[in-house]
Amino acid sequence: MSRHQKRLSVPDSWPVERKTATYTVKARAGPHGEEGVPLLIVLRDVLGYVDSKKEAMYATNEGNVLVNGEPVSDVRRPIGMFDILGFEEREEFYRVFPDEGGRLALTPIEEGDADGKLGKIADKRQVPGGETQLQLHDGRNLRVDDGTQYSPGDSVVIDWDNEILAHFVYEEGALITAVQGQHAGDIGRVEEISVIESSAPNTVTVETDDDGFETIAEYVVVIDENFVSDEGGAEE
């Protein structure tokens, strides 16, 4: 299987220029599916920390790059929505957040905010023993003793020991960001949730500082004020 990806056919979420060269690196299989961006692209094309794959491999082999609290040595490791990147020697930490148009962007965060990752609950089910398993948007699974307070559409922040640090309920008034669709990157509050009694997707009406918008419910993720700057966008 080829390790290269044609730039013109990369997902819209990838932060790469499409006409500068024919090919770019291809992400390995892993979390985030086809939307996952290879770590090499983040280090070279987004942050400018390295100029080549060789330099990126040296940096990762030294254990200087953390993804979700763990050192990463694979430069093709897929990076995706809400991942936490850490560069301890530089004392720099970033959250992967949707930018305008749905492209993945890096939002600088404080070290104290880099101890857990946001996940949207995609599904939940009972498992043997009476526990409830929560399936998150990036493929992670989490078991809880009491699942009654959690519902698909809610968000949780999980630390690196798989403990829940925070829980944000998907409901009217909740703060959300759109991560897909034409409003990707927009932030607002849920004004109305519409459950469609057909095969059509459920929708959500979002109130913003401008005119607001309506989008597919699957396209939004509940966040909290820690993800938002005083100006109303993703924190800088």
Tab-separated table of N, CA, C and O in Angstrom, residues 124 126 132 144-151:
chain	number	residue	atom	x	y	z
A	124	LYS	N	-24.002	4.472	23.367
A	124	LYS	CA	-23.797	3.837	24.668
A	124	LYS	C	-24.589	2.547	24.710
A	124	LYS	O	-25.639	2.420	24.072
A	126	GLN	N	-25.262	-1.307	27.280
A	126	GLN	CA	-24.993	-2.106	28.465
A	126	GLN	C	-24.050	-3.240	28.106
A	126	GLN	O	-24.121	-3.812	27.016
A	132	THR	N	-21.967	0.347	31.855
A	132	THR	CA	-22.356	0.963	30.589
A	132	THR	C	-21.095	1.356	29.829
A	132	THR	O	-20.183	1.945	30.403
A	144	VAL	N	-18.486	2.950	32.461
A	144	VAL	CA	-18.894	3.647	33.677
A	144	VAL	C	-19.882	2.769	34.439
A	144	VAL	O	-20.607	1.966	33.845
A	145	ASP	N	-19.888	2.925	35.765
A	145	ASP	CA	-20.795	2.121	36.582
A	145	ASP	C	-22.247	2.512	36.354
A	145	ASP	O	-23.131	1.658	36.257
A	146	ASP	N	-22.506	3.813	36.280
A	146	ASP	CA	-23.867	4.324	36.110
A	146	ASP	C	-23.925	5.162	34.838
A	146	ASP	O	-23.384	6.264	34.784
A	147	GLY	N	-24.590	4.641	33.823
A	147	GLY	CA	-24.653	5.348	32.560
A	147	GLY	C	-25.894	6.180	32.363
A	147	GLY	O	-26.099	6.764	31.296
A	148	THR	N	-26.743	6.271	33.389
A	148	THR	CA	-28.030	6.953	33.223
A	148	THR	C	-27.870	8.445	32.936
A	148	THR	O	-28.731	9.046	32.289
A	149	GLN	N	-26.790	9.042	33.409
A	149	GLN	CA	-26.620	10.491	33.226
A	149	GLN	C	-26.003	10.846	31.880
A	149	GLN	O	-25.933	12.023	31.520
A	150	TYR	N	-25.566	9.837	31.117
A	150	TYR	CA	-24.893	10.090	29.842
A	150	TYR	C	-25.796	9.702	28.676
A	150	TYR	O	-26.491	8.686	28.727
A	151	SER	N	-25.754	10.498	27.614
A	151	SER	CA	-26.563	10.226	26.431
A	151	SER	C	-25.743	10.507	25.180
A	151	SER	O	-24.837	11.355	25.200
